[in-house]
PDB file of C-alpha atoms in Angstrom:
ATOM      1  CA  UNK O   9      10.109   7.568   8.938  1.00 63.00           C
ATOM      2  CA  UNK O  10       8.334  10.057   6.542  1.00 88.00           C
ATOM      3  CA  UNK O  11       5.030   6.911   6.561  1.00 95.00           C
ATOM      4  CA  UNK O  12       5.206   7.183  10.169  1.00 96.00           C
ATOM      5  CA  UNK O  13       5.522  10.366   9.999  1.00 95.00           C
ATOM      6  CA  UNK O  14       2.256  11.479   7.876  1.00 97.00           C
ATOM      7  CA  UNK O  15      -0.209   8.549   9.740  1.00 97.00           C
ATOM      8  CA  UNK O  16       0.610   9.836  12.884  1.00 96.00           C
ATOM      9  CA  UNK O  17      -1.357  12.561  12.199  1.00 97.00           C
ATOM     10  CA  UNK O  18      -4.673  10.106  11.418  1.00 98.00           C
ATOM     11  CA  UNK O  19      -7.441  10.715  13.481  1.00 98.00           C
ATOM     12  CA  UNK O  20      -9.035   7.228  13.008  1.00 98.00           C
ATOM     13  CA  UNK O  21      -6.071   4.502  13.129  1.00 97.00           C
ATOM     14  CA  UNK O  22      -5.881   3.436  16.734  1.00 96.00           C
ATOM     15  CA  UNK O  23      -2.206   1.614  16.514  1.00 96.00           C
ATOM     16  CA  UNK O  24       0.740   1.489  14.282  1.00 97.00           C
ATOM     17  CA  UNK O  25       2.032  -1.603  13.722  1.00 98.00           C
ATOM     18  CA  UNK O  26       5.388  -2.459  11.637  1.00 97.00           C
ATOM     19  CA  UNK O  27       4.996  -5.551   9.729  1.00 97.00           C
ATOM     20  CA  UNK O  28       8.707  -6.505   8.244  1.00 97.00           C
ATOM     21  CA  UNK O  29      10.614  -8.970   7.106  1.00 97.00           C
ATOM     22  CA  UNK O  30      12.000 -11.069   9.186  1.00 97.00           C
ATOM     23  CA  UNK O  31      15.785 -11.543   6.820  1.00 97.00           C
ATOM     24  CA  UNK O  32      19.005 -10.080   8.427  1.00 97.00           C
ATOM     25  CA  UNK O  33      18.893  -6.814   6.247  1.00 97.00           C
ATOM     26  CA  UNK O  34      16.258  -5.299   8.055  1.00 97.00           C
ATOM     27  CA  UNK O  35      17.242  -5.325  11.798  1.00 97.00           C
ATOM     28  CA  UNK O  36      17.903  -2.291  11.399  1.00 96.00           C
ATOM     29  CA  UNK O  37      13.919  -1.477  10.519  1.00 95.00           C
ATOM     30  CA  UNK O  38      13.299  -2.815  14.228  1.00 96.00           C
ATOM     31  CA  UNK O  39      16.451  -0.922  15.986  1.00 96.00           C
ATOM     32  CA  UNK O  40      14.840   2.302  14.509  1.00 94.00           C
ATOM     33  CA  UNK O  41      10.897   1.038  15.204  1.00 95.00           C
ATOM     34  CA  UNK O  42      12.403   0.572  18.601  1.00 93.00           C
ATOM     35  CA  UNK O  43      13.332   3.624  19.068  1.00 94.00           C
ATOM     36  CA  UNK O  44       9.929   5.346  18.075  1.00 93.00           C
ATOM     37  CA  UNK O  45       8.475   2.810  20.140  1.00 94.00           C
ATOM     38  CA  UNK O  46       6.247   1.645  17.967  1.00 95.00           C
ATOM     39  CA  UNK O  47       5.240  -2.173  17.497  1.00 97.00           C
ATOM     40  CA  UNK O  48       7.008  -4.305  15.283  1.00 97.00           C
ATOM     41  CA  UNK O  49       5.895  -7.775  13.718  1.00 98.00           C
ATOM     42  CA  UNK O  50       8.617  -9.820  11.663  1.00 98.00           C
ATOM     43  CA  UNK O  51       7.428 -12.505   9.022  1.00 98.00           C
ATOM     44  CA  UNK O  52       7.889 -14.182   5.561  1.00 97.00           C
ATOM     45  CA  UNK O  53       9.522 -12.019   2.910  1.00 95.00           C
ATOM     46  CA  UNK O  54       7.639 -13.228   0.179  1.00 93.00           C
ATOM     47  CA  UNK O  55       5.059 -14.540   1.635  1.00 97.00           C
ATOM     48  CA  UNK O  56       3.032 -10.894   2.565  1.00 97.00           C
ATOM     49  CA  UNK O  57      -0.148 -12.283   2.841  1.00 98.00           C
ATOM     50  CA  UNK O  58       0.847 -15.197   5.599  1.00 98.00           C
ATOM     51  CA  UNK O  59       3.038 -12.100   7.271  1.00 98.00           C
ATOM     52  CA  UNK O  60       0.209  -9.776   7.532  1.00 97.00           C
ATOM     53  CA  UNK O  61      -2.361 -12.331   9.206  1.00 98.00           C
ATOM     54  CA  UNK O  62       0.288 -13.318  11.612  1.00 98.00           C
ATOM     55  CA  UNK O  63       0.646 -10.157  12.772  1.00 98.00           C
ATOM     56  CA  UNK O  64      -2.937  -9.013  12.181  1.00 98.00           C
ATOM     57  CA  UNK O  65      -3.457 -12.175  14.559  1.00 98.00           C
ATOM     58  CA  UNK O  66      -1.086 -11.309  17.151  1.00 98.00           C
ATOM     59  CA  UNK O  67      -2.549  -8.133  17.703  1.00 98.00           C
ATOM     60  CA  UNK O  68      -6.100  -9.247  17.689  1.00 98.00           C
ATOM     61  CA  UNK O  69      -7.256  -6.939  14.966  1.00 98.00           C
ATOM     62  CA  UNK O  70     -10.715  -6.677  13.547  1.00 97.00           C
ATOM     63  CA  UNK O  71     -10.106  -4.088  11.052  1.00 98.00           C
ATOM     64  CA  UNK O  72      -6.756  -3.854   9.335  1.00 98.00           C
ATOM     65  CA  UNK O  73      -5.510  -0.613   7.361  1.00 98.00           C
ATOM     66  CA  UNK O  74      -2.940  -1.420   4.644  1.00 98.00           C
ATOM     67  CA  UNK O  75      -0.383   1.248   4.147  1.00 98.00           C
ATOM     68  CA  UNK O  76       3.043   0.539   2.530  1.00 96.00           C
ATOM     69  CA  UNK O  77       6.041   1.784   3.096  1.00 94.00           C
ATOM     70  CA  UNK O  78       6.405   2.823  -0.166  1.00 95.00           C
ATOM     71  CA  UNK O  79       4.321   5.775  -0.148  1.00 97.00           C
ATOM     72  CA  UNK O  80       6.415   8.144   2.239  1.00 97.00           C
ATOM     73  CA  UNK O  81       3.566  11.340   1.387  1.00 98.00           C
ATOM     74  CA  UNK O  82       0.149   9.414   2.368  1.00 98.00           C
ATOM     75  CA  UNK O  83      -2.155  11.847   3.132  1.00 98.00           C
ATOM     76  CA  UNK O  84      -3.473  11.122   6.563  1.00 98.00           C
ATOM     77  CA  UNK O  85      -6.723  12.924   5.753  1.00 98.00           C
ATOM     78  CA  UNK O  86      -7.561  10.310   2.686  1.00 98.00           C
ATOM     79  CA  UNK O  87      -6.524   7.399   5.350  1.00 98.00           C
ATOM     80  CA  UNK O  88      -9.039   8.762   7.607  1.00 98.00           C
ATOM     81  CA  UNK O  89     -11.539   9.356   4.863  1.00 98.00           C
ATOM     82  CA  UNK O  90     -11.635   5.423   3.641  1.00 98.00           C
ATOM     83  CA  UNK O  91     -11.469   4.647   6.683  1.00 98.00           C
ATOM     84  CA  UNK O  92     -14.613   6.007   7.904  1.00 98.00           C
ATOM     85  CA  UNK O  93     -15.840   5.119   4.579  1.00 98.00           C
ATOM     86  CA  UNK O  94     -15.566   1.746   5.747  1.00 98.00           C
ATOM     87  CA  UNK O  95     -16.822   2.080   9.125  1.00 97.00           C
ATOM     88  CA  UNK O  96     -20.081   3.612   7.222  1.00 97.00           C
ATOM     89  CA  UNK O  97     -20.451   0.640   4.148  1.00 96.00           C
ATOM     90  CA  UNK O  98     -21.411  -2.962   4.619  1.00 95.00           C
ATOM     91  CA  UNK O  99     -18.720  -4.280   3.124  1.00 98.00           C
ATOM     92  CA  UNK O 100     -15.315  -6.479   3.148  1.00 98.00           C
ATOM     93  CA  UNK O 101     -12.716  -4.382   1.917  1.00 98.00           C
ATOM     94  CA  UNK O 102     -12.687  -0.596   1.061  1.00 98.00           C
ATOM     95  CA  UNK O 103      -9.984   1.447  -1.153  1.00 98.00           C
ATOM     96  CA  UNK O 104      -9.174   3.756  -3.572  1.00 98.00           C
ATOM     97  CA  UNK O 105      -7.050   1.284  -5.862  1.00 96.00           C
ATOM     98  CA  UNK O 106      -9.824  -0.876  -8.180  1.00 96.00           C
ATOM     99  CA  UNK O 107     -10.653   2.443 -10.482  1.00 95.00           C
ATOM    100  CA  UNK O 108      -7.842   4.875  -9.700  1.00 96.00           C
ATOM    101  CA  UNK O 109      -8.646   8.575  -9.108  1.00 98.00           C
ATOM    102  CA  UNK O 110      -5.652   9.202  -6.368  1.00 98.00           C
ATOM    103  CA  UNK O 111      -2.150   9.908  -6.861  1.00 97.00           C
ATOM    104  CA  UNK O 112       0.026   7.198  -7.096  1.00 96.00           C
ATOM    105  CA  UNK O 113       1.628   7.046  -3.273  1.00 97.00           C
ATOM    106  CA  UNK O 114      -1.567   7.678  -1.900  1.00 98.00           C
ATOM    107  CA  UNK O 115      -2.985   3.596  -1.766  1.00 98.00           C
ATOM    108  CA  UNK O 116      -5.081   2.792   1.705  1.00 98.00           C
ATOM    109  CA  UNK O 117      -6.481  -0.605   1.604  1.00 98.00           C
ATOM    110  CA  UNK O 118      -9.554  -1.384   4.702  1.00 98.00           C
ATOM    111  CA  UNK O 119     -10.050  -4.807   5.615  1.00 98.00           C
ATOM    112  CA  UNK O 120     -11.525  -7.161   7.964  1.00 98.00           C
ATOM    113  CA  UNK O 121      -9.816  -9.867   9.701  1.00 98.00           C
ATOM    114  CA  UNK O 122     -12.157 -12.424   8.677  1.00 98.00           C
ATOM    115  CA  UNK O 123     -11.389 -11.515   4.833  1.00 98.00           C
ATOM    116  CA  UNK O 124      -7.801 -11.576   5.623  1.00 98.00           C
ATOM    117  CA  UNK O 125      -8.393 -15.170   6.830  1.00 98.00           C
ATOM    118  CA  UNK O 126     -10.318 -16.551   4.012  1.00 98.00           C
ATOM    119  CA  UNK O 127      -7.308 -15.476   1.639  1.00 98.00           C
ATOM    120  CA  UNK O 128      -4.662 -16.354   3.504  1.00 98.00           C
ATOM    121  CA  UNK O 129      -6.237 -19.619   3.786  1.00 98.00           C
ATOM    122  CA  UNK O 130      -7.162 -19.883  -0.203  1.00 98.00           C
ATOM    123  CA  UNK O 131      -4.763 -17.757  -1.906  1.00 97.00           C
ATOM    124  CA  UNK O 132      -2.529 -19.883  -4.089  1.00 95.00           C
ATOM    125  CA  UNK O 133      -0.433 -17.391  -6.755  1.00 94.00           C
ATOM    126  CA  UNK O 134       2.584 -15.260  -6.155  1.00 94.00           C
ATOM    127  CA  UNK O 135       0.647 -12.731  -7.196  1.00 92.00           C
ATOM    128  CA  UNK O 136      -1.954 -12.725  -4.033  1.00 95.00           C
ATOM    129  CA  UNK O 137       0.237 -13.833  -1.453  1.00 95.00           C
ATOM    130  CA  UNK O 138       2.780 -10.610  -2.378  1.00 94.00           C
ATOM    131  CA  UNK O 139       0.123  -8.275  -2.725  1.00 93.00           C
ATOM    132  CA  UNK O 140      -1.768  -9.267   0.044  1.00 96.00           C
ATOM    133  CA  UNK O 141      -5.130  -8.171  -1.317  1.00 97.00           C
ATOM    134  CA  UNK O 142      -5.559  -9.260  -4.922  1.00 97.00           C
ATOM    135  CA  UNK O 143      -7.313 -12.606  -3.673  1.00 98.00           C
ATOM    136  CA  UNK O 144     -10.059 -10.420  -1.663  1.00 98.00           C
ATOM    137  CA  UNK O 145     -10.235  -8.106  -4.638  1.00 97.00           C
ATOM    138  CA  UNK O 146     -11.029 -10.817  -7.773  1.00 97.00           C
ATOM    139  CA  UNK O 147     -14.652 -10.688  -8.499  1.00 97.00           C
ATOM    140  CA  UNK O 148     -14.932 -14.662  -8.629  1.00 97.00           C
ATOM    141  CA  UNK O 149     -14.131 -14.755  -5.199  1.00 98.00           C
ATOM    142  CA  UNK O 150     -16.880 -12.993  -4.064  1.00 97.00           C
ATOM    143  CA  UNK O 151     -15.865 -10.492  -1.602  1.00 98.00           C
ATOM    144  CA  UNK O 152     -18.050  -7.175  -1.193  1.00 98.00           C
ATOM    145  CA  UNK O 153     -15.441  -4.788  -2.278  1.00 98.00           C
ATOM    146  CA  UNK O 154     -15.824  -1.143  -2.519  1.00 98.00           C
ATOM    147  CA  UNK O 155     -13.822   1.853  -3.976  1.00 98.00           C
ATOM    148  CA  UNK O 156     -13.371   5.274  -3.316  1.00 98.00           C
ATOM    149  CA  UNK O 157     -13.289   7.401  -6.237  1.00 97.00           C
ATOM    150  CA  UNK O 158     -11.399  11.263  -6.143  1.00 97.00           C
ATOM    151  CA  UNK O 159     -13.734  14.635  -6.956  1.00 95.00           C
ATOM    152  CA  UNK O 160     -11.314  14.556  -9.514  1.00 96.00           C
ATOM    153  CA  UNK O 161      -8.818  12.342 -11.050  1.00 97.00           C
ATOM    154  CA  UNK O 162      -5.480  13.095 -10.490  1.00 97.00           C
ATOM    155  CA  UNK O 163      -4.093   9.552 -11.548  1.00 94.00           C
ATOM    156  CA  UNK O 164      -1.475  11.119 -13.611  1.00 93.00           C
ATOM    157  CA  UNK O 165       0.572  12.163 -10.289  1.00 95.00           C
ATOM    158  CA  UNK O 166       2.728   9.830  -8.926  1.00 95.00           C
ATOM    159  CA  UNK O 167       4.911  10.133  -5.842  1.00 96.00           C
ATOM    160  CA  UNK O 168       5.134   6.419  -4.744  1.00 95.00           C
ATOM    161  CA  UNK O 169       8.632   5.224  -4.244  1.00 96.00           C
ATOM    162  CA  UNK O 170      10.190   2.503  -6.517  1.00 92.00           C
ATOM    163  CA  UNK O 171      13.258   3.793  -7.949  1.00 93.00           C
ATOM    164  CA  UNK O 172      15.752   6.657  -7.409  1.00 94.00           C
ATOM    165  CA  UNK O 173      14.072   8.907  -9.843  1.00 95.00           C
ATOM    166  CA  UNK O 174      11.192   9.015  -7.673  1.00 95.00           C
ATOM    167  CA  UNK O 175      13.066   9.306  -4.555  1.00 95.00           C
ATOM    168  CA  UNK O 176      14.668  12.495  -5.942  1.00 96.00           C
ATOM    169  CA  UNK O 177      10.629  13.365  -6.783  1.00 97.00           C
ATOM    170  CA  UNK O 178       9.855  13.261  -3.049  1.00 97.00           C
ATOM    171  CA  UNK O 179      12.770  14.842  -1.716  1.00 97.00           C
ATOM    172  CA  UNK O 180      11.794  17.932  -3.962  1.00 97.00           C
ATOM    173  CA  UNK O 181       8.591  18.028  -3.133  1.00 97.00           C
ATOM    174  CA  UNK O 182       9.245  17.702   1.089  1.00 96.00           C
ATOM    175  CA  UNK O 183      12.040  20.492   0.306  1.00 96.00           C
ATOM    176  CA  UNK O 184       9.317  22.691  -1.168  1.00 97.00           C
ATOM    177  CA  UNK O 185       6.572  22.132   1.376  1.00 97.00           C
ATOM    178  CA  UNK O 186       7.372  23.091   4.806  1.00 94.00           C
ATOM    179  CA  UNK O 187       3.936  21.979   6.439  1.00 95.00           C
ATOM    180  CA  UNK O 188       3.651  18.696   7.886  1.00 96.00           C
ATOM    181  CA  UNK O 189       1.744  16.741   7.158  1.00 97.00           C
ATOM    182  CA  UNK O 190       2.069  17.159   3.474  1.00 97.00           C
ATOM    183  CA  UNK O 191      -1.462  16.438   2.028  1.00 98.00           C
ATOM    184  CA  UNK O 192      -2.670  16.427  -1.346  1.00 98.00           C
ATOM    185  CA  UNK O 193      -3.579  19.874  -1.768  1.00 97.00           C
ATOM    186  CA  UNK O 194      -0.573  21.004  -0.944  1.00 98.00           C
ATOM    187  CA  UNK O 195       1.082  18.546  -3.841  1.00 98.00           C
ATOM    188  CA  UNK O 196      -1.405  19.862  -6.073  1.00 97.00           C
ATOM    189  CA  UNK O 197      -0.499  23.227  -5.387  1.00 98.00           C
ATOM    190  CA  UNK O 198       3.402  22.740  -5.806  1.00 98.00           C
ATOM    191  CA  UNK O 199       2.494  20.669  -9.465  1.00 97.00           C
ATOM    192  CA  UNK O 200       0.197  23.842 -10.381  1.00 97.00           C
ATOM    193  CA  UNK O 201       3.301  26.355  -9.289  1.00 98.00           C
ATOM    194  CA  UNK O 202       6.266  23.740 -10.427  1.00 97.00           C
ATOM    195  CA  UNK O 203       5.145  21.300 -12.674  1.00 96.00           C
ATOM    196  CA  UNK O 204       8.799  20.612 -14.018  1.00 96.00           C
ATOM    197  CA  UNK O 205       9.388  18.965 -10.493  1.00 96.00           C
ATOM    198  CA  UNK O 206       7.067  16.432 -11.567  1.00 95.00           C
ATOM    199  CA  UNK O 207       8.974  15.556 -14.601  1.00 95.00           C
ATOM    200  CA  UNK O 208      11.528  13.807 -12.874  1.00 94.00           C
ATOM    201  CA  UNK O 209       9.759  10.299 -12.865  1.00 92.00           C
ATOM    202  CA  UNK O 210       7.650  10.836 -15.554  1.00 89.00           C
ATOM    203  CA  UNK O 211       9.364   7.780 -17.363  1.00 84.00           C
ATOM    204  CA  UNK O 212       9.457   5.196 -14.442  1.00 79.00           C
ATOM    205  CA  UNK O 213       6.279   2.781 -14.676  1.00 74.00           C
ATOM    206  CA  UNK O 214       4.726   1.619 -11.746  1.00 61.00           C
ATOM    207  CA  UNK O 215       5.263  -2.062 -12.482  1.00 59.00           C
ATOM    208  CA  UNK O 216       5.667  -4.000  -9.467  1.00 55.00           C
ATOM    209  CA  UNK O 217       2.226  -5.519  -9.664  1.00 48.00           C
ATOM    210  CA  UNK O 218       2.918  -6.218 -13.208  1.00 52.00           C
ATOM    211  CA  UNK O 219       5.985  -8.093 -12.602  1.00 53.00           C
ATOM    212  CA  UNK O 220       4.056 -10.474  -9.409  1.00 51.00           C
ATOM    213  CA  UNK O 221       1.226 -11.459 -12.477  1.00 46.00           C
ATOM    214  CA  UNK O 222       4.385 -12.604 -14.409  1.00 56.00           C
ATOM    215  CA  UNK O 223       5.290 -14.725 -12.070  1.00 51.00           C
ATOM    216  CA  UNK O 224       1.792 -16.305 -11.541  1.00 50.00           C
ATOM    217  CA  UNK O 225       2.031 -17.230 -15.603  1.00 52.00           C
ATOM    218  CA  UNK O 226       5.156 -18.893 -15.261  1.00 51.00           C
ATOM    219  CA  UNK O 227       3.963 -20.712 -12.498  1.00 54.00           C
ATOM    220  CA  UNK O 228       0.880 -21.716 -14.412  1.00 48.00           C
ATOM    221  CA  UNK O 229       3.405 -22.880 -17.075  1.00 50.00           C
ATOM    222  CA  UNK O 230       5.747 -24.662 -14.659  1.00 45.00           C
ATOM    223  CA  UNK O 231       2.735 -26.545 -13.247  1.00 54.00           C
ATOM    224  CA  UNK O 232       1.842 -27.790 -16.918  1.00 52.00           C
ATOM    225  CA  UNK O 233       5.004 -28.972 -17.801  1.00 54.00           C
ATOM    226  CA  UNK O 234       5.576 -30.935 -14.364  1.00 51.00           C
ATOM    227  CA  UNK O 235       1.867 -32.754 -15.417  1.00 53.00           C
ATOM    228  CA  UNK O 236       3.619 -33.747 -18.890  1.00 49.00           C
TER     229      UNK O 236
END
């Protein structure tokens, strides 16, 4: 609710789209999206990639903007700004995650259908087809990427949510901000007043991406033994 919540107040995205799995567990995503009548596409579970160009497909999209629904404070105003840095650049994909100057929970990833084709048709490791966007993003492949950087880097914050501790981190920091949307300034401004809020993750690592390039090596190692 809170994603919905904070990209509802973009400017520059033009329709909200759900894109969820399609196992048991989350009917209830599409009883709620239902109720905020709000599209909803259902797909592959691990499969992201294939789930996002079937729905990017369905909907006829020519420019896609990647938001997950892990980062419950996106700041609609740093949407909007890639965004129209996108709209302004010759280029396939635009973000602010290749050199990282944003807080963690602030990711926006630009696209163009026609990229989103070309990996879902070539994309072969876990790794790309759960992250949607690494395939696009490796050099070799020869996408024109581009990346947004911060005026300054404020990396070190991080407000995503992966595990409880950083659930707890969010719920503090919507309990101390009244203003909606919360944007980054306003983050900045409670870390300035109450940095010990900020503590309460500081151990969790942000490892999800981590753990997908795992699985690509032991697929590479599977493969090798099965050619024994």
């Amino acid at each position: 609710d809170s994603v919905i919540n904070q990209i509802s107040f973009s400017k520059l995205i033009d329709k909200i789209v759900i894109a969820t799995t399609n196992l048991k567990s989350d009917n209830v995503i599409e009883d709620f999206v239902k109720n905020l009548n709000l599209e909803i596409f259902r797909g592959s579970s691990d499969n992201v990639l294939d789930r996002y160009f079937q729905c990017a497909e369905l909907f006829s999209f020519d420019t896609i903007v990647r938001i997950t629904a892990d980062n419950p404070l996106i700041d609609p105003n740093i949407v909007d700004s890639i965004i129209n840095e996108y709209n302004n650049t010759k280029c396939d994909y635009m973000t602010n995650i290749i050199d990282r100057t944003f807080p963690y929970g602030n990711e926006v990833e630009v696209f163009s259908i026609a990229s989103l084709k070309k990996a879902w048709k070539n994309a072969k490791k876990p790794s790309e087809l759960e992250h949607v966007t690494p395939f696009i993003r490796e050099p070799k492949n020869k996408f024109i990427t581009k990346n947004v950087k911060n005026v300054k880097n404020l990396s070190h914050l991080r407000y995503t949510v992966d595990r409880i501790e950083d659930l707890k981190l969010v719920k503090k920091i919507t309990q101390n901000i009244i203003s909606r949307p919360v944007l980054l300034d306003d983050i900045i401004n409670l870390y300035e007043k109450i940095p010990q809020i900020f503590e309460i993750n500081k151990n969790i690592q942000h490892d999800g991406y981590r753990l997908s390039l795992e699985k690509d090596k032991a697929n590479f190692e599977f493969g090798k033994d099965k050619e024994k």
